[in-house]
Coordinates of C-alpha atoms in Angstrom, one line a residue:
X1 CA -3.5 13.4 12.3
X2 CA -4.6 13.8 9.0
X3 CA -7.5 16.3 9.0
X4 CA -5.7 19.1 6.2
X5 CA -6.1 16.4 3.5
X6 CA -9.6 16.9 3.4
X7 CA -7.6 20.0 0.9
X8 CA -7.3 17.4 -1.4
X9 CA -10.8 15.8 -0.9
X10 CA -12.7 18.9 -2.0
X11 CA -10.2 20.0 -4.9
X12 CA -11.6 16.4 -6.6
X13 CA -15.0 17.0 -5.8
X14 CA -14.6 20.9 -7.5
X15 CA -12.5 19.4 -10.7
X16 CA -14.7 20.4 -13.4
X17 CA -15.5 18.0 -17.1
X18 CA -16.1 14.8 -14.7
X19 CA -18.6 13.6 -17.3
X20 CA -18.1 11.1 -19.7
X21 CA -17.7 12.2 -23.1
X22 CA -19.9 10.4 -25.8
X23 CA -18.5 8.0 -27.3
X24 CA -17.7 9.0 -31.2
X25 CA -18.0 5.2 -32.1
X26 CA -20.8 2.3 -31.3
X27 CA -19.9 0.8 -28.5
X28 CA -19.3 -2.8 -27.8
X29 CA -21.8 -5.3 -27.2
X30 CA -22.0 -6.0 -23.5
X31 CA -20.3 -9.4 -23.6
X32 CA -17.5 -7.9 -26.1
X33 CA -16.5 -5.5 -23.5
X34 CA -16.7 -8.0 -20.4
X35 CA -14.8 -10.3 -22.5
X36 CA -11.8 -7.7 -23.0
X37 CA -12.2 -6.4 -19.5
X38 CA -11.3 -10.4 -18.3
X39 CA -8.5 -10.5 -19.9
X40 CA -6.4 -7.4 -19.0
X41 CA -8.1 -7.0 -15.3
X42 CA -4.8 -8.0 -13.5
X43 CA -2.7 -4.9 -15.5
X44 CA -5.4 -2.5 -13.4
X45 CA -4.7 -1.2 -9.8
X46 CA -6.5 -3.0 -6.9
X47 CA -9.7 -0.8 -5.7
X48 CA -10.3 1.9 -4.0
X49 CA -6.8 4.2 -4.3
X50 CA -7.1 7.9 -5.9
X51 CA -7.5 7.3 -10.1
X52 CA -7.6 10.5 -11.7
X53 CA -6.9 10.4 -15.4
X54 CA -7.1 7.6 -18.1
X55 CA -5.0 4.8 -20.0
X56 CA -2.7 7.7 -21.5
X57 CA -1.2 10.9 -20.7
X58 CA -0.8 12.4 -17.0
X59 CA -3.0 11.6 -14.3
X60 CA -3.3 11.5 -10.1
X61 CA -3.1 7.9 -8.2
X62 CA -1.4 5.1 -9.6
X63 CA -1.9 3.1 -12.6
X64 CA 0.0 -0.1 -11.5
X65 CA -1.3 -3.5 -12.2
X66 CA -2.1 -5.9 -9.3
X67 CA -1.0 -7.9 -8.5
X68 CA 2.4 -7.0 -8.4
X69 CA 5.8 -9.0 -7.4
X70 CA 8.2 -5.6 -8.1
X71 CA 9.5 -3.1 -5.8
X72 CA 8.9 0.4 -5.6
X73 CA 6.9 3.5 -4.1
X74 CA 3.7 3.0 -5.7
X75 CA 3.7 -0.5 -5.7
X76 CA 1.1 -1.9 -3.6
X77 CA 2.2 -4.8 -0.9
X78 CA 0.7 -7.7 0.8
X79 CA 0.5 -6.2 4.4
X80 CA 0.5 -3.0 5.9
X81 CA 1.2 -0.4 3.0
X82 CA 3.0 2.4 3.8
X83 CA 3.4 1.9 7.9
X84 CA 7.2 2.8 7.3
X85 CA 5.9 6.0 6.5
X86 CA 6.4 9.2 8.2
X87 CA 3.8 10.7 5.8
X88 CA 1.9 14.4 5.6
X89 CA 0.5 14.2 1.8
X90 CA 2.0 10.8 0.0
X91 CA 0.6 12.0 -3.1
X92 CA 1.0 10.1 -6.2
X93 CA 0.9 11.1 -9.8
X94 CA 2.1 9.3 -13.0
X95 CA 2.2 9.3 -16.8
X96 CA 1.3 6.9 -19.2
X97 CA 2.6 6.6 -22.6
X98 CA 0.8 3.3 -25.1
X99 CA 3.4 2.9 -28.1
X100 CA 0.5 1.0 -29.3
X101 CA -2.1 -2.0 -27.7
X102 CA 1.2 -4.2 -26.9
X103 CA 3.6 -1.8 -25.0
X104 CA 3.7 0.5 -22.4
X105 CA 5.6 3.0 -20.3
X106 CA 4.6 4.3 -17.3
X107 CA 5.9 6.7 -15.1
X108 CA 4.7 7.2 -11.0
X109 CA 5.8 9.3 -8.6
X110 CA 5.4 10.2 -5.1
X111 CA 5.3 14.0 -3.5
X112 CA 5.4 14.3 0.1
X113 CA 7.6 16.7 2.1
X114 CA 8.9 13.8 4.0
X115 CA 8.8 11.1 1.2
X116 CA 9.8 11.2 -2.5
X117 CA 9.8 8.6 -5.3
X118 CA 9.9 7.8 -8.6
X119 CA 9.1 4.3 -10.5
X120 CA 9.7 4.0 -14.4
X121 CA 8.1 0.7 -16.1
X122 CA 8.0 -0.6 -19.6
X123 CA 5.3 -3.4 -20.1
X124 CA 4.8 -5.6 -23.1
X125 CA 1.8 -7.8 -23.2
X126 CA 1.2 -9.3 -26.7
X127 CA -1.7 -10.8 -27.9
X128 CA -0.3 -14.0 -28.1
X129 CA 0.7 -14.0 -24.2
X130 CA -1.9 -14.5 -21.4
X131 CA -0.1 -12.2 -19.2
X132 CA 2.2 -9.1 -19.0
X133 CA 6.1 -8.8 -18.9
X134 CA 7.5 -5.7 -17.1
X135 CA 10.6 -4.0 -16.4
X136 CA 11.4 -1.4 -13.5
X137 CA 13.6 1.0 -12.1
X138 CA 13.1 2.7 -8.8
X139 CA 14.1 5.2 -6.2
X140 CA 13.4 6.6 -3.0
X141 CA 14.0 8.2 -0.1
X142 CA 11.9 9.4 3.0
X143 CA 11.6 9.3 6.7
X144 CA 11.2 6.1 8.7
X145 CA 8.2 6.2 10.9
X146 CA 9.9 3.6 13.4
X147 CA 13.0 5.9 13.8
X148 CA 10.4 9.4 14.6
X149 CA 7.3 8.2 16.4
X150 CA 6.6 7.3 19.4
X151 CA 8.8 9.3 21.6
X152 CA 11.7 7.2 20.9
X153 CA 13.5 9.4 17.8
X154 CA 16.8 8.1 16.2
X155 CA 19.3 10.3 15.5
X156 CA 22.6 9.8 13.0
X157 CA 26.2 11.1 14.0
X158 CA 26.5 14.1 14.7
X159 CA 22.7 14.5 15.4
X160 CA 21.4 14.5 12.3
X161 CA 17.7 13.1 11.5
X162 CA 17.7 9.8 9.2
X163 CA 16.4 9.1 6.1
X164 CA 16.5 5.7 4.3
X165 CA 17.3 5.5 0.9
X166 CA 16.2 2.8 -1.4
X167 CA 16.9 1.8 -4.9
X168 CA 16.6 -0.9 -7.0
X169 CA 15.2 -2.5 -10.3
X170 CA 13.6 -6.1 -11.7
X171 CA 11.4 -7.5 -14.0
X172 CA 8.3 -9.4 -13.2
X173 CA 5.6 -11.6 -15.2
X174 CA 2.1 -11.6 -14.0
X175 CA -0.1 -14.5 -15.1
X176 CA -3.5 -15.0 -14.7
X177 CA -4.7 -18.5 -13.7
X178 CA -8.3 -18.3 -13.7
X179 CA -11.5 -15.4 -13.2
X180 CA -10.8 -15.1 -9.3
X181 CA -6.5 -15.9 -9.5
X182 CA -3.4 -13.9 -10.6
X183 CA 0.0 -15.1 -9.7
X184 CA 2.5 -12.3 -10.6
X185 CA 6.5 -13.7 -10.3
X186 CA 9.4 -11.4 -9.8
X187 CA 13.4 -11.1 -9.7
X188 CA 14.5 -8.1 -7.8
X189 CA 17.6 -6.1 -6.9
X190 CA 17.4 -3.6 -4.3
X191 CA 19.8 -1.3 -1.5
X192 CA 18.3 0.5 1.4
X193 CA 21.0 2.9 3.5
X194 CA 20.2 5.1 6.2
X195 CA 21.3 8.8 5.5
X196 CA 21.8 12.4 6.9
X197 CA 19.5 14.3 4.4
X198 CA 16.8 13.1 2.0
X199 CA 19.1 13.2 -1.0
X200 CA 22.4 13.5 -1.0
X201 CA 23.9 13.5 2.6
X202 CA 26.4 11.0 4.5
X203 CA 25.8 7.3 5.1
X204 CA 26.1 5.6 8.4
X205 CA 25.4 2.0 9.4
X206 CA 25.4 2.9 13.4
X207 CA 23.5 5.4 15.1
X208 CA 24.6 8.6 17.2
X209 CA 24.9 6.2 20.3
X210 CA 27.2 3.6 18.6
X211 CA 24.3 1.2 17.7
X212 CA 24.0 -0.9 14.4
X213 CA 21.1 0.3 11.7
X214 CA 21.7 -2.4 9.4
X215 CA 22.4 -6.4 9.3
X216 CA 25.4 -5.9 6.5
X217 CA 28.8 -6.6 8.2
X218 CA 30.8 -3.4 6.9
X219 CA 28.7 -1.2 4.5
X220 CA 26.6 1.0 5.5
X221 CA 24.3 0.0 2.7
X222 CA 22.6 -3.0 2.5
X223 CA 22.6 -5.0 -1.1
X224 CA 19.8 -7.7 -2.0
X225 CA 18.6 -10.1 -4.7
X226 CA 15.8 -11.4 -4.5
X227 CA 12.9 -14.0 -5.9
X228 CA 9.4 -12.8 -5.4
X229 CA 6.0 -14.5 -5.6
X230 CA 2.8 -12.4 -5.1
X231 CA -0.7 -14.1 -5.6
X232 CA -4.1 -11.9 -5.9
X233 CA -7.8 -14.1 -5.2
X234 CA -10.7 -12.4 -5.2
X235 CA -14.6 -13.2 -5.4
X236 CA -15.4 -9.6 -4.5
X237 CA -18.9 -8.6 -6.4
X238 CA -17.2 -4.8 -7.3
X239 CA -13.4 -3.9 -7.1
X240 CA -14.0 -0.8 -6.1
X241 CA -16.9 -0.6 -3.5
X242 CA -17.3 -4.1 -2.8
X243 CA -20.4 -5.4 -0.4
X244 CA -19.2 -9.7 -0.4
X245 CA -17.6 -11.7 -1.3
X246 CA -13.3 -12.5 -0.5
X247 CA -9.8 -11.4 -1.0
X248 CA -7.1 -13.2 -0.2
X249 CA -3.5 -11.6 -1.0
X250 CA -0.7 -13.9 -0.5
X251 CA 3.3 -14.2 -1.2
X252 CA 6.9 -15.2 -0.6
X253 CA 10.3 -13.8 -0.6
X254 CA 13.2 -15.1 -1.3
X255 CA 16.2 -12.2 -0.5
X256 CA 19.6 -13.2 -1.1
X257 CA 22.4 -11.0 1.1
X258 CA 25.3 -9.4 -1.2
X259 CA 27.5 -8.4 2.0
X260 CA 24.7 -9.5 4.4
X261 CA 22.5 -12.1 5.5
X262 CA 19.8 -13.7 3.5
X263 CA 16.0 -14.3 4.8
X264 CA 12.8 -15.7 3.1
X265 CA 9.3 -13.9 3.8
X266 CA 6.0 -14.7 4.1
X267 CA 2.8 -12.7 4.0
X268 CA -0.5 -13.1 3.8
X269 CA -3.8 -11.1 3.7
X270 CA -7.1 -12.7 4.0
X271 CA -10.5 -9.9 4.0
X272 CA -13.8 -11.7 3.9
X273 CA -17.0 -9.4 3.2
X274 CA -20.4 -9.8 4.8
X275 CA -23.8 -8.7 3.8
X276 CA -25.3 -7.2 6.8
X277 CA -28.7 -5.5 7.6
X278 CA -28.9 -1.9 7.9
X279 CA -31.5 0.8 9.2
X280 CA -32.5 1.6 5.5
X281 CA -32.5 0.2 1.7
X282 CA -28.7 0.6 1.1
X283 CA -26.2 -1.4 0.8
X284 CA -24.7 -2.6 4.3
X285 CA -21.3 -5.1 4.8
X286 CA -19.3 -6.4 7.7
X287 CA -15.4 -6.6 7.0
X288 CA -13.0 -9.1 8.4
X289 CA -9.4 -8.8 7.8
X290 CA -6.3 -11.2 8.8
X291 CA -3.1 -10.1 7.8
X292 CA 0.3 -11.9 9.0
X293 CA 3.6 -12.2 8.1
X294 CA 7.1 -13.6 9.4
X295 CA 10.5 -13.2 8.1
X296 CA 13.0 -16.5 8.3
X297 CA 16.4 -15.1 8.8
X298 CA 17.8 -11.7 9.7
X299 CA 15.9 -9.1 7.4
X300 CA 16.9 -5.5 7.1
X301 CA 15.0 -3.2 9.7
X302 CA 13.4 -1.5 6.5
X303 CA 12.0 -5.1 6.2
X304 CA 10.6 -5.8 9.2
X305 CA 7.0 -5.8 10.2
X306 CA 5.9 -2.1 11.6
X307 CA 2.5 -1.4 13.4
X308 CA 0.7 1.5 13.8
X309 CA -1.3 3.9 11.7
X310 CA -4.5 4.2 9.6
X311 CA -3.3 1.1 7.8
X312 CA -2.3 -1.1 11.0
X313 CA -4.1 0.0 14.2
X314 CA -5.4 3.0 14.2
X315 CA -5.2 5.1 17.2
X316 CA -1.9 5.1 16.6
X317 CA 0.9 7.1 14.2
X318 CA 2.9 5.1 12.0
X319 CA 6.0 3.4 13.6
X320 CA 4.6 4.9 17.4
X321 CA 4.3 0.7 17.9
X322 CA 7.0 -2.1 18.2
X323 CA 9.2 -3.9 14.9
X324 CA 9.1 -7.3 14.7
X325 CA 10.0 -10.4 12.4
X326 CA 6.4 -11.1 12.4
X327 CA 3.1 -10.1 13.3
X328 CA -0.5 -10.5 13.2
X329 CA -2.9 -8.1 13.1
X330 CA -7.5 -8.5 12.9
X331 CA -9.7 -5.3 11.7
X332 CA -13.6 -6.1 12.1
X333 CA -15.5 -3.0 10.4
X334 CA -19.2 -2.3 10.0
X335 CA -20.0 -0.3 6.7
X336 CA -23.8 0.7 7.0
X337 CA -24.6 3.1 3.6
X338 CA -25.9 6.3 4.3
X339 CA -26.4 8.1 1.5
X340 CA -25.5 8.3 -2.8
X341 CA -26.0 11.4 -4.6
X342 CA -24.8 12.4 -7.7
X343 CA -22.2 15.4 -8.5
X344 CA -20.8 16.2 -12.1
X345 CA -22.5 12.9 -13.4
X346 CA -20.7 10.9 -11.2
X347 CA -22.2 9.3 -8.0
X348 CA -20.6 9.0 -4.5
X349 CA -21.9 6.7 -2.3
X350 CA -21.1 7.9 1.5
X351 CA -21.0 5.1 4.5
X352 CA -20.6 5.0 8.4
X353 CA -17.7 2.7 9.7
X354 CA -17.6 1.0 12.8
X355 CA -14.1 -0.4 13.4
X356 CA -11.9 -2.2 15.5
X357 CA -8.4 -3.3 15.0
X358 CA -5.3 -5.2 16.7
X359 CA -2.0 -6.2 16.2
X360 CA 0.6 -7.8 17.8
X361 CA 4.5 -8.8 16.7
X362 CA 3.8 -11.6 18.9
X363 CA 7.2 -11.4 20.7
X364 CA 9.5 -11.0 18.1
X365 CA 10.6 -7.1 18.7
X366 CA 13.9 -8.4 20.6
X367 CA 14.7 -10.5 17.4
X368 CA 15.9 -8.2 15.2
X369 CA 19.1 -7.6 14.4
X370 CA 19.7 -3.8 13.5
X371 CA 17.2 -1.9 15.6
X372 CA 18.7 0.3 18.6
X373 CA 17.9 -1.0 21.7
X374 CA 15.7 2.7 22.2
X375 CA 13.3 1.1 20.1
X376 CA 11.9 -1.9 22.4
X377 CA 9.8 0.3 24.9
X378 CA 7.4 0.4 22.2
X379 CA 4.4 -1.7 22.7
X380 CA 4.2 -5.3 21.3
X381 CA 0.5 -5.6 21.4
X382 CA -2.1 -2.7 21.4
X383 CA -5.9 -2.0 19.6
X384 CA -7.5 0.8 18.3
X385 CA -11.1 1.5 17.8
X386 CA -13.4 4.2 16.4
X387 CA -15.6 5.5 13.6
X388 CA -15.3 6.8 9.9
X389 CA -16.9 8.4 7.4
X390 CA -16.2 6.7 4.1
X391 CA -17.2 8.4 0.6
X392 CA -16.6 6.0 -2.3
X393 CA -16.7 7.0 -6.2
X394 CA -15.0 5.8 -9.4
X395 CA -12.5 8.0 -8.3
X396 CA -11.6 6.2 -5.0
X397 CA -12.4 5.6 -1.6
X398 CA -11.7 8.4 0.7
X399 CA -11.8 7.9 4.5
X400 CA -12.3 10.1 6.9
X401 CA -11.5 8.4 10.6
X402 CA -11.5 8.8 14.7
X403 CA -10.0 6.5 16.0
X404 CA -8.8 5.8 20.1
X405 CA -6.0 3.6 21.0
X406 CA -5.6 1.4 24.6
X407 CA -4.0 4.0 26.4
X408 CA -7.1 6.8 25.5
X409 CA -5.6 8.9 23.3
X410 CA -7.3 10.1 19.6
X411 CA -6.2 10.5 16.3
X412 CA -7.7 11.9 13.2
X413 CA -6.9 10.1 9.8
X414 CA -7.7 11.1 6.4
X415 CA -6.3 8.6 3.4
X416 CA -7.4 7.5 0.7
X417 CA -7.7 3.2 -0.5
X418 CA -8.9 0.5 1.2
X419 CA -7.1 -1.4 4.2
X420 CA -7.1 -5.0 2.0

């Protein structure tokens, strides 16, 4: 339910000074400037999310490299982004600061009236090195969709709504392999809790019916280190409005429990592109997407897999499906181009989208340790189909979605990135 963030939409469309300035300065020779692009294309987000602003000073969206094997708010994932969410706005801002072409600090943060979060980076990247060596701290706090959709809402002592708090920090190296493959490797520390207020409040680790929220054996926050491996292949002809071609994200975690059990993870997220035929000259694709994932050992319920929402099946609201320790989900999508035109000298190229998803946890709902029992009437397996309107720029992809679930019922999405 997501139709007010078309607000956002049309403020980007009225910002005024979208052309580009001329350069003061020849400019590189093509094959200079495809050259330098090469080498620092892993430092640059993955396509399609909101990018308002440049390499320095303020701007809207994010300006993390991807791949990525750090935690943290902005930090895009292997599967399911943001389906933990209870979101309204999950807008994100940041500021970049070069101390010169070898170091960086970056600053990103995330506004929503149910979410808030703030990542702080430092990045060095000498010429010398092939990739880039960061540091990060993090925090954040925000509802979890599992614990408010769905019917089923969990409640802390003395009826109090939860929040889960998070924090943590690490330091990552992302190398690049080859053109298509970039490997980024990661040590992490991080503590999720469940709270009575979105800062601040009191901590519990049962719920107001006596049931545990967390896998750690006395505190009510849980305590991880962890080893992280996130992988990036791609073949896609454009980053940001792609038309063939694959991506294949892919990882493992390693978490080791400081008061509570450890678990390895695995992910992966396979989207293959199709050109397709289409009732005009444009530019027409079909989109297959696998993702699927499983956990090895008792994760945190934060860590679980959680379906539903306009990045798992849509149809439904974020959390309003089952948890599990693993899951699978397919999306197959039609993209037929309808239209470009060109506003403030920049063009945005708008699409129909034929889509249909499904996921399942296949079974694995009952397996996890730290869910209330309230929370197994949700539905294991379910799809969700409908139709778009996508409008894609150098400014993002913004999509515009109907979408009906098994049981009949509609929902409305507006959000901004790519699914994959």
């Amino acid at each position: 339910m997501r139709c007010w963030k078309c607000l956002l939409m049309i403020v980007l469309l009225c910002l005024p000074g979208w052309a580009e300035p001329e350069p003061s300065e020849p400019a590189a020779p093509p094959e200079a400037t495809e050259e330098a692009q090469d080498e620092t294309d892993f430092m640059r987000p993955s396509g399609g999310q909101l990018g308002i602003g440049g390499d320095e000073g303020f701007g809207l969206g994010t300006a993390v490299g991807d791949p990525t094997a750090l935690n943290g708010p902005t930090r895009t994932p292997i599967v399911l982004f943001g389906t933990d969410r209870e979101s309204l706005i999950d807008l994100t801002g940041y500021y970049s600061h070069k101390f010169n072409s070898e170091h960086r600090l970056l600053v990103e943060g995330s506004l929503d009236p149910n979410y808030l979060g703030l990542d702080v980076s430092y990045t060095i990247s000498p010429k010398a090195w092939e990739g880039a060596l960061t540091f990060n701290s993090w925090i954040a706090s925000g509802s979890f969709a599992p614990y408010e959709a769905g019917g089923r809402e969990i409640f802390l002592p003395p009826n109090r709504n939860a929040h889960v708090q998070m924090l943590g920090g690490g330091v990552e190296y992302v190398q690049p392999f080859t053109e298509e493959l970039d490997v980024a490797f990661g040590l992490n520390y991080q503590q999720y809790a469940f709270s009575t207020a979105l800062l601040g409040g009191s901590r519990y680790r049962v719920d107001s019916n006596g049931f545990p929220l967390t896998v750690a054996n006395r505190s009510a926050a849980e305590d991880f280190l962890g080893f992280r491996i996130h992988g990036l292949f791609s073949t896609l002809d454009d980053r940001d409005l792609p038309i063939e071609g694959t991506k294949i994200r892919f990882g493992m975690e390693q978490s080791i429990g400081l008061g509570a059990p450890s678990f390895n993870q695995l992910s992966a997220n396979v989207a293959h592109l199709f050109r397709m035929p289409g009732f005009n000259d444009g530019d027409h694709s079909l989109l297959v997407n696998l993702q699927a994932g499983t956990n090895l050992g008792e994760p945190p319920p934060i860590r679980a897999f959680h379906m539903g929402g306009a990045q798992s099946v849509r149809g439904y609201d974020p959390g309003e499906l089952a948890s599990g320790k693993s899951f699978l989900q397919t999306t197959v999508e039609y993209r037929h181009h309808l239209h470009t035109f060109n506003l403030f000298d920049t063009d945005f190229h708008a699409r129909l989208a034929l889509f249909h998803d499904y996921g399942t946890t296949l079974g694995t709902a009952d397996q996890l340790r730290g869910m209330p029992p309230i929370l197994l009437g949700k539905p294991e397996h379910a799809y969700g189909y409908g139709a778009g309107i996508h409008l894609a720029s150098e400014y993002g992809l913004f999509r515009l979605e109907s979408a009906w679930n098994g049981q009949g019922q509609n929902s409305f999405y507006f959000t901004v990135g790519e699914r994959f």
